Coordinates of C-alpha atoms and ligand atoms in Angstrom, one line a residue:
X1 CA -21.9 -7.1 -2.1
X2 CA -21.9 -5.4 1.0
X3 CA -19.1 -6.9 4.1
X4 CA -20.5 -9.6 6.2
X5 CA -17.5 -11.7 7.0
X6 CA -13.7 -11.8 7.6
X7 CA -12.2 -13.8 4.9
X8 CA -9.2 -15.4 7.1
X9 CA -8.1 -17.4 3.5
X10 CA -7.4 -14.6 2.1
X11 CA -3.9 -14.4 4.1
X12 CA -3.7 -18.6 3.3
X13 CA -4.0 -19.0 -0.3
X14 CA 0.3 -19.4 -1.2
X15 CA 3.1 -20.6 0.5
X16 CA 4.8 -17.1 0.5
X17 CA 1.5 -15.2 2.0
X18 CA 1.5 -17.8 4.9
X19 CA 5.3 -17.3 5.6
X20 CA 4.9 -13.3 5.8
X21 CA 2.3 -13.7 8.6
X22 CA 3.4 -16.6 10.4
X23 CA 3.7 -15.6 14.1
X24 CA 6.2 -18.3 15.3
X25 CA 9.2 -19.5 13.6
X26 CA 11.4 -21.9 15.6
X27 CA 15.5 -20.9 15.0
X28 CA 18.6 -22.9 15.1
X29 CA 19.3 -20.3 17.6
X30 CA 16.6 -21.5 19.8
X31 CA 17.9 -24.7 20.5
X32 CA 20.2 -26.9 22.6
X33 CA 21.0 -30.4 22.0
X34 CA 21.5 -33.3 24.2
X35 CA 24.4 -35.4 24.5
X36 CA 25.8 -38.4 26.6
X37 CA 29.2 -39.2 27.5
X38 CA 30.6 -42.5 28.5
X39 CA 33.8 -43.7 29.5
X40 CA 35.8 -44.9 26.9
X41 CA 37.7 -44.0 23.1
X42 CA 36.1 -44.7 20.3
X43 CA 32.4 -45.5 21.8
X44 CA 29.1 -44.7 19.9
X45 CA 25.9 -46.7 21.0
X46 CA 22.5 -46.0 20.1
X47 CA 20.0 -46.0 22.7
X48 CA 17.4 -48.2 21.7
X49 CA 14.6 -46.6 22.8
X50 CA 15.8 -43.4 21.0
X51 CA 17.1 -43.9 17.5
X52 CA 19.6 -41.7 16.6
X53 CA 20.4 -40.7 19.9
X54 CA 24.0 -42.4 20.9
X55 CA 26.0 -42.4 23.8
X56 CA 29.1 -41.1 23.2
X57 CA 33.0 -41.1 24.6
X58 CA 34.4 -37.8 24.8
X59 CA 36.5 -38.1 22.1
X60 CA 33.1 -39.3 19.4
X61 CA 31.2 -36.3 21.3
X62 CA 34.2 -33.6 20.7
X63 CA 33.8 -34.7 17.0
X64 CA 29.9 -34.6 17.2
X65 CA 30.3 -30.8 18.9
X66 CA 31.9 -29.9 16.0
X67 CA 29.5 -30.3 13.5
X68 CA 26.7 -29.3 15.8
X69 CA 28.4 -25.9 16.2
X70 CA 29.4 -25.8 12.5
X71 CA 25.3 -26.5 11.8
X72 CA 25.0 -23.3 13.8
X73 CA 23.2 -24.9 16.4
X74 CA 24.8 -22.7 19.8
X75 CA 24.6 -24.9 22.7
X76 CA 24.9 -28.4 23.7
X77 CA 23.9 -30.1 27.0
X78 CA 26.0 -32.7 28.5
X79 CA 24.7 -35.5 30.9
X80 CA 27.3 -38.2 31.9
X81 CA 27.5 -41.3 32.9
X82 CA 30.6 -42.0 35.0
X83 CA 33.2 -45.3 35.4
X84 CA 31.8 -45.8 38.6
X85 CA 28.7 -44.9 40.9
X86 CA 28.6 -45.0 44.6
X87 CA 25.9 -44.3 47.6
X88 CA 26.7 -40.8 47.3
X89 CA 27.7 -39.9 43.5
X90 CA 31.0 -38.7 44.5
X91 CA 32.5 -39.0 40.8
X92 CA 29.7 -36.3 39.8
X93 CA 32.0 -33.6 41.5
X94 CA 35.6 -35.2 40.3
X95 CA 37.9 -32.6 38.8
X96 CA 38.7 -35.5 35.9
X97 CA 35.2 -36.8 36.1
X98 CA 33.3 -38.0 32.8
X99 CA 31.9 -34.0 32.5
X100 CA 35.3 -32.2 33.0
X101 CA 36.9 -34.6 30.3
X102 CA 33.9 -34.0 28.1
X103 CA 34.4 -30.4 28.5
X104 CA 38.0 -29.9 27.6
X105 CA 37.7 -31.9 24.5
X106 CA 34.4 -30.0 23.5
X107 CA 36.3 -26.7 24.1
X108 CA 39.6 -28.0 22.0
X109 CA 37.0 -28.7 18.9
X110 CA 34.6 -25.9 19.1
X111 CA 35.7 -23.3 21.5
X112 CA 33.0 -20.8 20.6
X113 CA 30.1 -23.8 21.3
X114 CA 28.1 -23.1 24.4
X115 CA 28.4 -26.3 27.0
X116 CA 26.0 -26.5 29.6
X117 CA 26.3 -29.6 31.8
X118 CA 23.3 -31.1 33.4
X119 CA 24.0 -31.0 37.0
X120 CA 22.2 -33.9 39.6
X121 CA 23.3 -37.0 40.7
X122 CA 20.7 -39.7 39.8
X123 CA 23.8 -40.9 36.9
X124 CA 26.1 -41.0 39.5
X125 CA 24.4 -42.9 42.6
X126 CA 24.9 -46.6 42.8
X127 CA 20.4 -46.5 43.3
X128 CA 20.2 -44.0 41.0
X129 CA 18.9 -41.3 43.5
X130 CA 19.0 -37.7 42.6
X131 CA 20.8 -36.8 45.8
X132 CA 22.0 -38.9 49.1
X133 CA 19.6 -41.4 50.6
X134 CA 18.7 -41.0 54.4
X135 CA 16.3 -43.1 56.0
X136 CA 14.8 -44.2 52.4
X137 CA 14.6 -41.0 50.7
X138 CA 16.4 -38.4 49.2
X139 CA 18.1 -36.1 51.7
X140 CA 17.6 -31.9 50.6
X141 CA 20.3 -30.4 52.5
X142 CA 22.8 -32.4 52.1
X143 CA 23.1 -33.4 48.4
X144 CA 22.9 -29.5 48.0
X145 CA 26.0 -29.4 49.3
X146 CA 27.5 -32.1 46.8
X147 CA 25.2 -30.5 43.7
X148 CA 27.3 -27.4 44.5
X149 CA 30.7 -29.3 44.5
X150 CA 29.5 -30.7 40.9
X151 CA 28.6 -27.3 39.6
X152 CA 31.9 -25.5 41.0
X153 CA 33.8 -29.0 39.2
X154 CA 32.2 -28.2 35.8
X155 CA 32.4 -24.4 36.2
X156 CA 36.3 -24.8 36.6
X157 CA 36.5 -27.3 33.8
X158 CA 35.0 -24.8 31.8
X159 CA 31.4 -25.0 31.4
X160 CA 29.3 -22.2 30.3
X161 CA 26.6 -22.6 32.4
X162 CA 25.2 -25.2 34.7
X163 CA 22.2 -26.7 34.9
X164 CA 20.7 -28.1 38.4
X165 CA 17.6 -30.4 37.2
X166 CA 17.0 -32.3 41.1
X167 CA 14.8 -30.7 42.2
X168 CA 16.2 -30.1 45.6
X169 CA 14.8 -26.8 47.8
X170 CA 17.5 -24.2 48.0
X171 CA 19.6 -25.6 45.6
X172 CA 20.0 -22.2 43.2
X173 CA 20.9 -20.5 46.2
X174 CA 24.1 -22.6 47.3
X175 CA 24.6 -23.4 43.9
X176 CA 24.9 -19.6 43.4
X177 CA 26.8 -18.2 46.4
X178 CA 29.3 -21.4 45.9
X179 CA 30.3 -20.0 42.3
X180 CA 30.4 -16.7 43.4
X181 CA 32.5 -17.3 46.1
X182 CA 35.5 -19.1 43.9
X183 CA 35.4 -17.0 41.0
X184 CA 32.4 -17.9 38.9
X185 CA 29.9 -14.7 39.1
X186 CA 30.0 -14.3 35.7
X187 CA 28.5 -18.0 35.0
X188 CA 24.8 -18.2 34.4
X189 CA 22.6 -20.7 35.8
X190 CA 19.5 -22.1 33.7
X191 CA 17.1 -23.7 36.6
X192 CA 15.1 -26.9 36.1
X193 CA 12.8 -25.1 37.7
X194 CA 9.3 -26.7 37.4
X195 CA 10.5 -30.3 36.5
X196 CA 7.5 -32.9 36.6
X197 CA 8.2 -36.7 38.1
X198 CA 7.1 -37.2 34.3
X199 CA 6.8 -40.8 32.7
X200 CA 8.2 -38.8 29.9
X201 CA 11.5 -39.5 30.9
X202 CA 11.5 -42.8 30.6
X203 CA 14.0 -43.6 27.4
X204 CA 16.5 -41.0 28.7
X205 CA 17.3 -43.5 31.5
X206 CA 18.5 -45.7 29.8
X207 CA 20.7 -43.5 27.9
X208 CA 21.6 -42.2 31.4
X209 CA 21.6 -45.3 32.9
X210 CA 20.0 -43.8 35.6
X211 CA 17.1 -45.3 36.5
X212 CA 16.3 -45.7 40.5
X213 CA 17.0 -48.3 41.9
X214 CA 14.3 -48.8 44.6
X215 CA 10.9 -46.2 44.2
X216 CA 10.4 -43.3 42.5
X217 CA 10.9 -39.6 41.9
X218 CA 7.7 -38.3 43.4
X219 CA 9.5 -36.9 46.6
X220 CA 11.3 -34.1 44.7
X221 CA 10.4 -33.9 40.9
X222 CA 6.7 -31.8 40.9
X223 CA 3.3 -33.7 41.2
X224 CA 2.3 -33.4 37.6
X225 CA -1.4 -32.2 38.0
X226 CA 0.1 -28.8 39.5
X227 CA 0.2 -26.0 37.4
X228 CA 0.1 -22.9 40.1
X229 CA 2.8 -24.6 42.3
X230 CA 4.6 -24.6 39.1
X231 CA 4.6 -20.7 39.0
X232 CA 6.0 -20.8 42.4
X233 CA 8.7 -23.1 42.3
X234 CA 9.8 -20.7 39.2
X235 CA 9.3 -17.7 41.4
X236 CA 11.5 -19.6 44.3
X237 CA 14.3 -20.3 41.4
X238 CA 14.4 -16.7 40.5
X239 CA 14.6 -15.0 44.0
X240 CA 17.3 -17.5 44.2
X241 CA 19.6 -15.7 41.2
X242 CA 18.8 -18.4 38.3
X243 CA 19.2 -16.5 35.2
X244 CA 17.1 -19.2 33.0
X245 CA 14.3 -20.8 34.0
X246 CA 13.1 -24.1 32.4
X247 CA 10.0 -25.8 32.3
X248 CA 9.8 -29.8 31.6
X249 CA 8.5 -32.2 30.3
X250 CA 7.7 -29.2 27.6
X251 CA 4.3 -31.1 25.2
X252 CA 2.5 -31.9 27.8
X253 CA 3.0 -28.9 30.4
X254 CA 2.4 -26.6 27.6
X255 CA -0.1 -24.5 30.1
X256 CA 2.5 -24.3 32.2
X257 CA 5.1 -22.9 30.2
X258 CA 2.6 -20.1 29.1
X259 CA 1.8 -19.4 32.7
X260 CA 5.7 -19.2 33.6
X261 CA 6.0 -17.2 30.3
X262 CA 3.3 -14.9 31.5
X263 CA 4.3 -14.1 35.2
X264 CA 8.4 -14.0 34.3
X265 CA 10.6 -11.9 32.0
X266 CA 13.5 -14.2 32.0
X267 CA 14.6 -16.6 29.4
X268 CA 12.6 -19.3 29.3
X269 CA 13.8 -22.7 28.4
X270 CA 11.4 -26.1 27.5
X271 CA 12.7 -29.5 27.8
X272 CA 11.5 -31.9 24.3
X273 CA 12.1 -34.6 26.8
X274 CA 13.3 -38.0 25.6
X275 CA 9.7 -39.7 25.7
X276 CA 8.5 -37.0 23.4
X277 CA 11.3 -37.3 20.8
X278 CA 10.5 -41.7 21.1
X279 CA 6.5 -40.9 20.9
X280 CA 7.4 -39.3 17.3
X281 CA 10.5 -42.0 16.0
X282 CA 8.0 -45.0 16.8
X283 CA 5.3 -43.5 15.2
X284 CA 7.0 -42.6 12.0
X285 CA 8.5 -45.9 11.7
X286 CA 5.5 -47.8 11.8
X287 CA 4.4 -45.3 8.8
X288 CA 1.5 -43.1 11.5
X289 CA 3.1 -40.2 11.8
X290 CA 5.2 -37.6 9.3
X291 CA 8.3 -37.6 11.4
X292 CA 9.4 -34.1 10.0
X293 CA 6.0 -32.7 9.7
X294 CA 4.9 -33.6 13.4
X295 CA 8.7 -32.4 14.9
X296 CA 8.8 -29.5 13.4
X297 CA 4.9 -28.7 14.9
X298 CA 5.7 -29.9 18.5
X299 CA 8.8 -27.6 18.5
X300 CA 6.5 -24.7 17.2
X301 CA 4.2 -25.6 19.3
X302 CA 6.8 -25.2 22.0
X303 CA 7.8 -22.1 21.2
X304 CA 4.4 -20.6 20.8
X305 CA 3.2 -21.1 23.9
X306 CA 5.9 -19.1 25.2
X307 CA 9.5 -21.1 25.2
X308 CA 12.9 -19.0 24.1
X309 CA 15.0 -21.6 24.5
X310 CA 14.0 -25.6 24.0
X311 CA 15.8 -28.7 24.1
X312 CA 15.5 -31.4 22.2
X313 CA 16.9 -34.1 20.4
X314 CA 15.8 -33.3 17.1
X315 CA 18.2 -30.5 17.0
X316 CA 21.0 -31.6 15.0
X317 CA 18.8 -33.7 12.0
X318 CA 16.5 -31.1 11.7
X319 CA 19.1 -28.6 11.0
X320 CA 21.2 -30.6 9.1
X321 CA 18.4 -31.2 7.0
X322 CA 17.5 -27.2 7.0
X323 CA 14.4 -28.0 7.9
X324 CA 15.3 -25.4 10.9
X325 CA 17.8 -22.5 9.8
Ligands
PBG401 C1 18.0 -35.9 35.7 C2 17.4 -35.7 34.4 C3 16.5 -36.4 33.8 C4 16.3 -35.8 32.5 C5 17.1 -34.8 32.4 N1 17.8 -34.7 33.6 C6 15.8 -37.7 34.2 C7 15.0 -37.8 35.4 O1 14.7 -36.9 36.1 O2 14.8 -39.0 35.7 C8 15.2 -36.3 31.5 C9 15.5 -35.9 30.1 C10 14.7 -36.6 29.1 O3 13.8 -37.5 29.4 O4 15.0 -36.4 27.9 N2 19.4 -35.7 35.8

């Protein structure tokens, strides 16, 4: 019989055949896992919305870091959620602020753990604003200013890296020349740089307790339908001196994430964002989905069209459970 066709089974018949030309492989290494402090000793709640998914006192997290670091998993996130909010966030940039206390006990349990810190303000406004309110919106210039006191607080608390995800113009920039200017050159900055006013992000609020007040986020977070502006805000980010750039929400902008992966030789990070990791747990539990089967293809999925780096809150089981080594 003379050839006519490609026989693609060939390469599919066994498990091992598949492994040995499988393109993408999500790693341990690849991830970083969210966490949320709280005020407090001794406090673990699990946000509703996101089973499995607690917030945390430092002294519970500091525990929690440990065994995420011992899992092999290299980096954590921290959002917090401070004592007290006011009209400008001023306990985001607090030298013994939720974040600093976080850190130090993070770095006494697992010094060699990466800790970025999410920095914005929307946990730390009394409306839950990303930044100061002026005449009924969010004011660029001046919360800036106050995301660069909150970066310099976590950078001399010890942070790894920060993490700006507000969405202001410019912010990379002051962010930047702030930490450079006390000290800091050698901390790296991973950019929210293309971040979507996604509905996505709607169970992380409440583990953030930081839903707004009064409107929305439409004014700063991206129009979602806007995939070439996407590339620009990037390009913006990285003129700026970010050293990661991330794209979120990550399932749904996976177009996006190729074309950033496409135009830019940086490190890329994805956001798994909270809506995505509540899609699957609500799913499963009604018996729809394979919880394991349909993670593990989202984070892939993730990865393939282009990610390095991705966050998500399935870090820690799936590892635990090698399902990811
Ligand atoms: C803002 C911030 C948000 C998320 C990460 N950083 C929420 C928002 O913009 O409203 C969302 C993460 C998620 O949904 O998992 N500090």
């Amino acid at each position: 019989m003379s050839y006519e066709f490609f026989r693609f089974r060939r390469l599919r018949r066994t498990d091992t055949l598949r492994r040995m030309v499988r393109e993408t492989v999500v790693l341990k290494e690849d991830l970083i896992y969210p966490l949320f402090a709280v005020p407090g000793r001794g406090v673990k709640k699990e946000i509703t919305s996101m089973p499995g998914v607690f917030q945390m006192s430092v002294d519970v997290l500091a525990e929690e870091c440990r065994v995420v670091r011992d899992l092999g998993i290299p980096a954590v996130i921290l959002f917090g959620i401070p004592e007290k909010k006011d009209e400008t966030g001023s306990s985001g940039w607090a030298a013994d602020g939720i974040i600093p206390q976080a850190i130090a006990a993070v770095k006494a349990q697992a010094p060699d753990l990466a800790v970025i810190t999410d920095v914005c303000f929307c946990e730390y406004t009394s409306h839950g604003h990303c930044g100061v309110i002026r005449d009924g919106d969010v004011a660029n210039d001046p919360t800036v200013e106050n995301l660069a006191h909150q970066a310099l607080a976590h950078a001399r608390a010890g942070a790894d890296m920060v993490a700006p995800s507000d969405m202001m113009d410019g912010r990379v920039l002051v962010i930047r020349r702030t930490l450079d200017a006390n000290g800091f050159t050698h901390l790296p900055i991973m950019a929210y740089s293309a971040k979507f006013a996604s509905g996505f992000y709607g169970p992380f609020r409440e583990a953030a307790e930081s839903a707004p007040q009064f409107g929305d986020r439409r004014s700063y977070q991206m129009d979602p339908p806007n995939g070439r502006e996407a590339v620009r805000e990037v390009a913006e980010d990285v003129a700026e001196g970010a050293d990661i750039v991330m794209v979120k929400p990550a399932l749904a902008y996976l177009d996006v994430i190729r074309a950033v992966r496409d135009e830019f030789d940086l490190p890329l990070a994805a956001y798994n964002v909270s809506g995505e990791y509540s899609m699957i747990k609500a799913a499963a539990q009604q018996g729809w989905l394979d919880h394991d089967r349909i993670a593990l293809e989202v984070l892939t999925a993730i990865k393939r069209a282009g990610a390095d780096l991705i966050l998500t809150y399935f870090a820690k089981d799936l590892v635990a459970r090698g399902l990811i080594r």
